[in-house]
């Protein structure tokens, strides 16, 4: 581990420059203390003592870094990702420390779906903001699982804080009120946010697109950023199932998978009983 | 509401016969006290005062019943499912009371993915059982979110309690240990469980299929019940993302959607970094 000091120097520099970085350290098993420094935009540095272990830990820690999450992961000596050999062979425990803010999910609309979506997003490590203009609905009591509940129209939020949003973040517009959803979508489009989902039936979606066109949304590249109707086509009905379909779409969109979204289908979203 | 007494009679009979049933009652808005009795295997009885509202509440309450969950849902007067008109018009609050046990998820293998899957499944309303033969891993301290943690080999669990499992339930086999996963899969196949997912890379899956064939699994209809590799193809990497992909597949499989599963694809599950 002769290069540990320079590895820490690079870590220090990256933290100071606010660049997301992960430090992986073997805390149990062979090579205790061995380190790997990872970053989304460059090759990893250091080694845990096995190239395949390095490769797997790099992959996993980049995902942890995207979620802004730290914790201990367990591997086989060659990076096996589930402890199939835990009884018969050595296990390597790796502390993955992420130096990055948690990704954000901004939910516009304090409706029945909002609490379910906030709950599932919290499991994924998101910082969740709920925003609605109606103060009787946007209350901490209704959304105890959210990190922040705001009573506001959408535009001021995007004007003041839109710069916080980047490719790892998501905006979901769950209200069907044109007074609220049109500015929420237009606001989200001014940011670099990686996912914009808009809830509604295909009929609602068609009417909303008319209003968005009137509001100035005509660029096909911009329109392509809207995932609407929101969510993967898994037949979700309850708020909780819908939350799963939305989070699955957020993941698929970020990883570039072509798993069918409701947006790319046709017909009613809910099948008839 | 002249038929309310006979509606309660039917409810009583269904509860006594252990048949899943939901009772929907308007608790706020027009027609307070109006009732609708729903069941998966027959037309709904009673009315909430509007045919479209009846249709939507029937749809939602059947889904709630599947999750064994009770609670208040809010609708527009014609069954609008999000409160877009909450400010300008009356809202109907409906108490949906489900008379059915929660669906069950049995997870075999107390590994890193287990806790994440248990957490997401709890949001969906599942009763979660975690089972592993290794008592150092199958502990309540590691899985506080599970309803039950068992130290056992798989077969005794299926012999003693397999009859509890039906189409609403799910079995996920997350260990890669042949001593454990082969009997867990064979045990699950003896039940009526609606979803059987088995974790592993395509290589692990191929080797496992060889062992399952040796164990007597040759019927194509039985093989078709196995979702392996487990989960929808959304590019999941972390345990939490994998949990989302599994729960999305459980929902899609139950609703009959053809959303691509990892099972039906090819190539590596994780893309190269």
XYZ file of C-alpha atoms in Angstrom:
546
model
C 0.000 0.000 0.000
C 2.847 2.365 -0.753
C 0.611 4.774 -2.606
C -1.878 5.259 0.254
C -0.687 8.802 1.051
C -1.132 9.989 -2.545
C -4.499 8.218 -2.659
C -5.621 10.266 0.343
C -4.264 13.394 -1.340
C -6.450 12.734 -4.346
C -9.425 12.030 -2.069
C -8.839 15.317 -0.261
C -8.599 17.224 -3.533
C -11.773 15.670 -4.900
C -13.751 16.335 -1.713
C -12.543 19.952 -1.721
C -13.540 20.306 -5.381
C -16.997 18.840 -4.579
C -16.399 15.932 -7.003
C -18.212 12.686 -6.051
C -15.697 10.074 -4.861
C -15.820 6.738 -3.077
C -13.206 5.158 -0.846
C -13.397 1.361 -0.497
C -11.435 -0.271 2.334
C -11.153 -3.939 3.280
C -12.205 -4.085 6.935
C -12.312 -7.873 7.349
C -10.739 -10.811 5.509
C -7.390 -10.974 3.686
C -5.606 -7.656 2.997
C -7.236 -5.656 5.787
C -6.735 -1.976 5.057
C -6.326 -2.403 1.289
C -7.937 0.537 -0.487
C -9.569 1.444 -3.773
C -10.481 5.014 -4.695
C -13.302 5.271 -7.214
C -14.916 8.086 -9.165
C -17.508 8.106 -11.930
C -15.301 9.961 -14.374
C -11.980 8.111 -14.125
C -10.292 4.722 -13.598
C -10.149 3.516 -10.017
C -6.902 3.835 -8.050
C -5.295 1.389 -5.636
C -6.274 -2.281 -5.293
C -8.016 -4.664 -2.917
C -5.558 -7.379 -3.924
C -7.523 -9.125 -6.690
C -8.380 -7.648 -10.112
C -11.820 -9.255 -10.281
C -12.639 -8.086 -6.745
C -11.474 -4.607 -7.772
C -13.770 -4.679 -10.803
C -16.869 -5.781 -8.864
C -16.258 -3.413 -5.944
C -15.729 -0.550 -8.413
C -19.048 -1.351 -10.077
C -20.945 -1.572 -6.780
C -19.328 1.451 -5.188
C -20.083 3.621 -8.221
C -23.737 2.688 -7.731
C -23.493 3.429 -3.995
C -21.862 6.741 -4.838
C -24.754 7.592 -7.139
C -27.058 7.053 -4.171
C -24.711 8.996 -1.883
C -24.687 6.033 0.479
C -21.969 4.437 2.669
C -21.907 0.958 4.169
C -20.274 -2.457 4.445
C -20.564 -4.926 1.533
C -19.512 -8.567 1.560
C -17.737 -10.409 -1.236
C -16.079 -13.670 -2.042
C -12.293 -13.451 -2.576
C -12.784 -12.965 -6.337
C -15.607 -10.464 -5.920
C -18.544 -12.883 -5.779
C -21.462 -10.621 -4.979
C -23.450 -12.929 -2.779
C -21.889 -14.904 0.027
C -22.362 -18.331 -1.531
C -19.006 -19.385 -0.141
C -19.328 -17.726 3.240
C -19.154 -21.014 5.099
C -16.415 -22.727 3.151
C -14.070 -19.880 2.335
C -12.833 -16.467 3.384
C -15.154 -13.531 2.978
C -13.973 -10.010 2.244
C -15.855 -7.215 4.002
C -15.465 -3.860 2.285
C -16.439 -0.533 3.784
C -17.631 1.653 0.915
C -17.577 5.300 1.930
C -19.340 7.645 -0.464
C -18.396 11.285 -0.560
C -21.379 12.739 -2.401
C -24.703 14.281 -1.580
C -27.755 11.980 -1.757
C -29.669 12.202 -5.039
C -32.836 14.280 -4.821
C -36.426 13.485 -5.698
C -38.761 16.448 -5.925
C -42.439 15.476 -5.885
C -44.946 18.109 -7.015
C -48.432 17.441 -5.711
C -49.357 16.282 -2.209
C -51.744 13.506 -3.297
C -52.397 9.875 -2.329
C -49.496 8.641 -4.473
C -46.987 11.038 -2.918
C -46.501 9.246 0.413
C -46.029 5.851 -1.252
C -43.493 7.264 -3.733
C -41.620 9.077 -0.948
C -41.412 5.849 1.088
C -39.974 3.754 -1.755
C -37.579 6.559 -2.782
C -36.264 6.749 0.781
C -35.343 3.036 0.608
C -33.327 3.906 -2.526
C -31.486 6.645 -0.628
C -33.120 9.726 -2.150
C -33.511 13.045 -0.368
C -37.243 13.686 -0.888
C -38.906 17.078 -1.227
C -42.715 17.333 -1.448
C -44.159 20.552 -2.856
C -47.773 21.674 -3.235
C -49.419 25.093 -3.308
C -52.261 23.920 -1.054
C -51.160 24.272 2.545
C -53.842 21.909 3.883
C -52.288 19.081 1.854
C -48.569 19.898 1.985
C -48.046 19.169 5.677
C -45.306 17.362 7.581
C -47.957 15.307 9.312
C -49.096 13.792 5.996
C -45.514 13.193 4.787
C -43.366 12.327 7.806
C -41.056 10.299 5.544
C -40.151 13.311 3.369
C -37.007 15.295 4.121
C -38.733 18.556 3.274
C -42.345 19.642 2.687
C -42.873 22.992 0.959
C -45.997 25.061 0.418
C -45.196 26.827 -2.837
C -46.061 27.175 -6.487
C -43.519 25.315 -8.635
C -41.749 28.170 -10.396
C -40.174 29.864 -7.359
C -38.721 26.481 -6.321
C -37.037 25.991 -9.705
C -35.857 29.614 -9.870
C -34.294 29.455 -6.417
C -33.040 25.870 -6.290
C -33.173 24.377 -9.801
C -29.381 24.512 -10.047
C -29.203 21.796 -7.361
C -30.659 19.230 -9.773
C -28.443 17.054 -11.966
C -28.530 13.749 -13.879
C -28.814 11.645 -10.691
C -31.926 13.525 -9.542
C -35.607 13.142 -10.397
C -38.738 15.279 -10.574
C -42.187 13.669 -10.408
C -45.320 15.721 -11.107
C -48.234 13.886 -9.516
C -50.948 16.552 -9.427
C -53.367 16.769 -12.343
C -54.086 20.435 -11.806
C -53.038 22.421 -14.923
C -52.306 25.487 -12.777
C -49.663 23.419 -11.034
C -48.428 20.726 -13.405
C -47.675 22.962 -16.402
C -45.315 25.256 -14.444
C -43.821 22.219 -12.636
C -42.953 20.559 -15.962
C -41.709 23.799 -17.528
C -39.620 24.469 -14.417
C -38.123 20.965 -14.405
C -37.154 21.355 -18.072
C -35.010 24.381 -17.202
C -32.804 22.139 -15.045
C -30.319 19.328 -15.744
C -32.489 16.818 -13.836
C -32.120 13.250 -15.157
C -35.749 12.145 -14.876
C -39.022 14.019 -15.293
C -42.138 11.907 -14.776
C -45.666 13.249 -15.124
C -48.689 11.319 -13.863
C -52.011 11.015 -15.633
C -54.110 8.895 -17.921
C -53.432 9.024 -21.656
C -56.351 11.477 -21.991
C -54.925 13.741 -19.286
C -51.514 13.432 -20.929
C -52.879 14.493 -24.333
C -54.631 17.546 -22.861
C -51.557 18.430 -20.847
C -49.363 18.266 -23.956
C -51.663 20.838 -25.607
C -51.221 23.170 -22.659
C -47.474 22.569 -22.561
C -47.270 23.407 -26.274
C -49.142 26.650 -25.589
C -46.655 27.316 -22.792
C -43.820 27.052 -25.329
C -42.738 23.405 -25.202
C -42.073 22.509 -28.850
C -38.491 21.202 -28.956
C -38.667 17.400 -29.570
C -35.565 16.864 -27.421
C -37.282 18.584 -24.526
C -40.511 16.659 -25.068
C -38.471 13.449 -25.090
C -37.356 14.201 -21.519
C -40.930 13.811 -20.248
C -41.849 10.328 -19.023
C -45.621 10.592 -19.264
C -47.733 8.653 -18.481
C -45.304 7.999 -15.628
C -43.843 4.603 -14.730
C -43.055 1.198 -16.186
C -45.892 -0.835 -17.664
C -46.246 -3.423 -14.887
C -50.004 -3.070 -14.319
C -49.597 -1.041 -11.113
C -52.875 -0.051 -9.454
C -52.333 0.987 -5.850
C -50.209 4.009 -4.890
C -47.549 1.619 -3.598
C -47.427 -0.425 -6.808
C -47.317 2.812 -8.790
C -44.398 3.977 -6.639
C -42.520 0.779 -7.554
C -43.249 1.327 -11.268
C -41.978 4.928 -11.046
C -38.782 4.046 -9.157
C -38.116 1.169 -11.574
C -38.462 3.651 -14.459
C -36.119 6.152 -12.772
C -33.480 3.399 -12.442
C -34.015 2.108 -16.007
C -33.833 5.623 -17.456
C -30.577 6.304 -15.612
C -28.972 3.029 -16.665
C -30.244 3.373 -20.224
C -32.332 0.182 -20.260
C -35.148 0.040 -22.792
C -37.659 -1.615 -20.435
C -41.125 -0.533 -21.683
C -42.441 2.621 -20.108
C -46.136 3.468 -20.059
C -45.151 6.470 -22.200
C -44.153 4.230 -25.073
C -47.305 2.092 -25.008
C -50.898 2.757 -25.959
C -54.375 2.037 -24.591
C -55.695 2.412 -21.066
C -53.148 2.279 -18.261
C -55.366 0.190 -16.014
C -56.843 -2.885 -17.568
C -60.553 -3.399 -17.043
C -61.560 -5.531 -14.089
C -79.485 1.880 1.157
C -82.355 -0.543 1.583
C -80.162 -3.552 0.892
C -77.573 -2.766 3.564
C -78.682 -5.599 5.888
C -78.349 -8.247 3.167
C -75.013 -6.752 2.171
C -73.767 -7.276 5.718
C -75.144 -10.799 5.640
C -73.090 -11.564 2.575
C -70.041 -9.971 4.207
C -70.530 -12.115 7.298
C -70.855 -15.256 5.210
C -67.742 -14.493 3.188
C -65.660 -13.715 6.276
C -66.828 -16.955 7.919
C -65.953 -18.889 4.753
C -62.492 -17.239 4.709
C -63.187 -15.702 1.262
C -61.373 -12.386 0.612
C -63.876 -9.514 0.604
C -63.710 -5.723 0.711
C -66.273 -3.297 2.114
C -66.107 0.262 0.728
C -67.989 2.987 2.628
C -68.253 6.698 1.872
C -67.075 8.442 5.050
C -66.985 12.014 3.733
C -68.645 13.855 0.830
C -72.044 13.210 -0.753
C -73.838 9.963 0.175
C -72.093 9.384 3.490
C -72.595 5.750 4.473
C -73.124 4.488 0.916
C -71.563 1.040 0.573
C -70.050 -1.228 -2.032
C -69.129 -4.839 -1.308
C -66.400 -6.216 -3.547
C -64.830 -9.618 -4.100
C -62.323 -10.893 -6.666
C -64.603 -13.605 -7.962
C -67.954 -11.812 -8.426
C -69.630 -8.521 -9.398
C -69.665 -5.843 -6.734
C -72.846 -5.249 -4.695
C -74.364 -1.946 -3.573
C -73.425 1.472 -4.924
C -71.616 4.637 -3.896
C -74.114 6.673 -5.908
C -72.254 7.005 -9.229
C -71.533 4.151 -11.683
C -68.098 5.500 -12.663
C -67.153 5.998 -9.009
C -68.321 2.422 -8.343
C -66.148 1.141 -11.180
C -62.984 2.937 -10.030
C -63.460 2.111 -6.347
C -64.061 -1.538 -7.277
C -60.812 -1.577 -9.236
C -58.798 0.041 -6.440
C -60.340 -1.946 -3.616
C -59.680 -5.249 -5.407
C -56.023 -4.225 -5.501
C -56.110 -3.234 -1.828
C -57.749 -6.561 -1.047
C -54.938 -8.357 -2.850
C -52.521 -6.564 -0.510
C -54.775 -7.275 2.482
C -54.734 -3.565 3.292
C -57.393 -1.181 4.644
C -57.444 2.607 4.453
C -59.077 5.809 3.249
C -58.903 6.733 -0.456
C -59.988 10.025 -1.999
C -61.863 10.461 -5.269
C -63.578 13.044 -7.383
C -67.373 12.654 -7.612
C -67.010 10.541 -10.785
C -64.175 8.477 -9.410
C -61.233 10.663 -10.454
C -58.281 8.976 -8.803
C -56.239 12.026 -7.946
C -57.736 15.042 -6.258
C -57.333 17.429 -9.179
C -60.644 19.064 -8.313
C -60.234 19.040 -4.563
C -60.370 22.826 -4.309
C -63.189 23.505 -6.736
C -65.503 20.565 -6.116
C -66.649 17.987 -3.607
C -64.333 15.138 -2.758
C -65.511 11.673 -1.839
C -63.559 9.915 0.903
C -63.978 6.157 0.865
C -62.937 3.805 3.637
C -61.811 0.588 1.998
C -61.785 -2.239 4.511
C -60.094 -5.418 3.353
C -61.040 -8.710 4.915
C -58.095 -10.857 3.792
C -54.725 -11.874 5.098
C -51.734 -9.886 3.809
C -49.934 -11.560 0.909
C -46.759 -13.338 1.929
C -43.202 -13.043 0.677
C -40.850 -15.818 1.731
C -37.182 -14.959 1.206
C -34.692 -17.820 1.292
C -31.163 -16.666 2.038
C -30.143 -14.065 4.620
C -27.823 -12.098 2.326
C -27.163 -8.427 1.540
C -30.141 -8.253 -0.814
C -32.583 -9.686 1.717
C -32.967 -6.602 3.912
C -33.540 -4.304 0.920
C -36.136 -6.653 -0.572
C -37.902 -7.018 2.774
C -38.076 -3.213 3.160
C -39.616 -2.602 -0.266
C -42.014 -5.554 0.137
C -43.221 -4.119 3.457
C -44.175 -0.869 1.666
C -46.271 -3.044 -0.674
C -48.032 -4.632 2.300
C -46.424 -8.084 2.278
C -45.960 -10.245 5.325
C -42.233 -11.076 5.036
C -40.565 -14.268 6.199
C -36.757 -14.622 5.985
C -35.321 -18.136 6.124
C -31.717 -19.345 6.163
C -30.041 -22.436 7.576
C -27.146 -20.387 8.964
C -28.104 -19.084 12.374
C -25.411 -16.394 12.423
C -27.060 -14.766 9.389
C -30.756 -15.413 10.006
C -31.165 -13.106 13.002
C -33.862 -10.614 13.976
C -31.166 -8.001 14.501
C -30.165 -8.160 10.825
C -33.788 -8.151 9.613
C -35.853 -6.019 11.994
C -38.264 -5.196 9.131
C -39.191 -8.854 8.576
C -42.295 -10.277 10.241
C -40.560 -13.569 10.883
C -36.970 -14.840 10.736
C -36.453 -18.609 10.663
C -33.333 -20.720 10.997
C -34.233 -23.751 8.907
C -33.491 -25.706 5.786
C -36.119 -24.978 3.110
C -37.922 -28.324 2.865
C -39.388 -28.467 6.392
C -40.826 -24.961 5.850
C -42.627 -26.028 2.669
C -43.780 -29.320 4.170
C -45.223 -27.621 7.243
C -46.509 -24.348 5.794
C -46.493 -24.579 1.988
C -50.303 -24.792 1.952
C -50.407 -21.151 3.143
C -49.059 -19.960 -0.214
C -51.369 -18.972 -3.082
C -51.366 -16.876 -6.267
C -50.990 -13.574 -4.355
C -47.829 -14.759 -2.598
C -44.177 -14.831 -3.656
C -41.039 -16.840 -2.958
C -37.588 -15.359 -3.639
C -34.478 -17.520 -3.441
C -31.512 -15.199 -2.935
C -28.787 -17.554 -1.753
C -26.455 -19.074 -4.338
C -25.687 -22.110 -2.248
C -26.810 -25.275 -4.110
C -27.439 -27.049 -0.808
C -30.062 -24.403 -0.086
C -31.393 -23.057 -3.376
C -32.218 -26.379 -5.030
C -34.502 -27.540 -2.179
C -35.971 -24.013 -1.871
C -36.953 -23.997 -5.551
C -38.220 -27.595 -5.466
C -40.209 -26.774 -2.320
C -41.739 -23.637 -3.830
C -42.811 -25.619 -6.896
C -44.902 -27.912 -4.697
C -47.064 -24.919 -3.698
C -49.596 -22.700 -5.501
C -47.369 -19.626 -4.988
C -47.811 -17.018 -7.750
C -44.188 -15.943 -8.109
C -40.916 -17.832 -7.749
C -37.801 -15.732 -8.335
C -34.270 -17.105 -8.150
C -31.225 -14.851 -7.974
C -27.968 -15.395 -9.799
C -25.950 -14.535 -12.866
C -26.733 -16.304 -16.128
C -23.813 -18.654 -15.419
C -25.135 -19.476 -11.954
C -28.594 -19.912 -13.438
C -27.328 -22.387 -16.065
C -25.507 -24.461 -13.446
C -28.516 -24.341 -11.163
C -30.808 -25.560 -13.932
C -28.540 -28.601 -14.321
C -28.873 -29.388 -10.642
C -32.619 -28.775 -10.700
C -32.933 -31.170 -13.634
C -31.015 -33.786 -11.640
C -33.406 -33.114 -8.755
C -36.319 -33.968 -11.051
C -37.430 -30.660 -12.529
C -38.218 -31.472 -16.157
C -41.833 -30.330 -16.739
C -41.691 -27.212 -18.984
C -44.734 -25.749 -17.194
C -42.919 -26.026 -13.894
C -39.710 -24.561 -15.349
C -41.767 -21.682 -16.741
C -42.769 -20.751 -13.179
C -39.154 -19.873 -12.335
C -38.239 -16.215 -12.822
C -34.469 -16.579 -13.041
C -32.365 -14.524 -13.291
C -34.677 -12.653 -10.949
C -36.138 -9.197 -11.608
C -37.005 -6.795 -14.408
C -34.224 -5.660 -16.714
C -33.799 -2.099 -15.393
C -30.031 -2.185 -14.856
C -30.312 -2.580 -11.069
C -26.982 -2.738 -9.262
C -27.389 -2.060 -5.561
C -29.472 -4.318 -3.284
C -32.128 -1.586 -3.106
C -32.352 -1.189 -6.889
C -32.498 -4.972 -7.211
C -35.357 -5.030 -4.677
C -37.281 -2.557 -6.864
C -36.658 -4.707 -9.964
C -37.897 -7.826 -8.114
C -41.037 -6.180 -6.721
C -41.807 -4.677 -10.137
C -41.530 -8.185 -11.622
C -43.792 -9.651 -8.927
C -46.450 -7.030 -9.778
C -46.026 -7.465 -13.555
C -46.215 -11.248 -13.277
C -49.421 -11.015 -11.216
C -51.078 -8.555 -13.590
C -49.916 -10.450 -16.661
C -47.837 -7.621 -18.181
C -45.110 -8.625 -20.594
C -42.555 -6.134 -19.292
C -39.109 -7.676 -20.033
C -37.725 -9.795 -17.257
C -34.024 -10.569 -16.947
C -35.045 -14.184 -17.489
C -36.146 -13.444 -21.038
C -33.012 -11.523 -22.030
C -29.430 -12.558 -22.694
C -25.934 -11.359 -21.903
C -24.509 -10.120 -18.622
C -26.985 -8.736 -16.092
C -24.713 -5.880 -15.112
C -23.301 -3.819 -17.939
C -19.563 -3.195 -17.831
C -18.495 0.032 -16.165
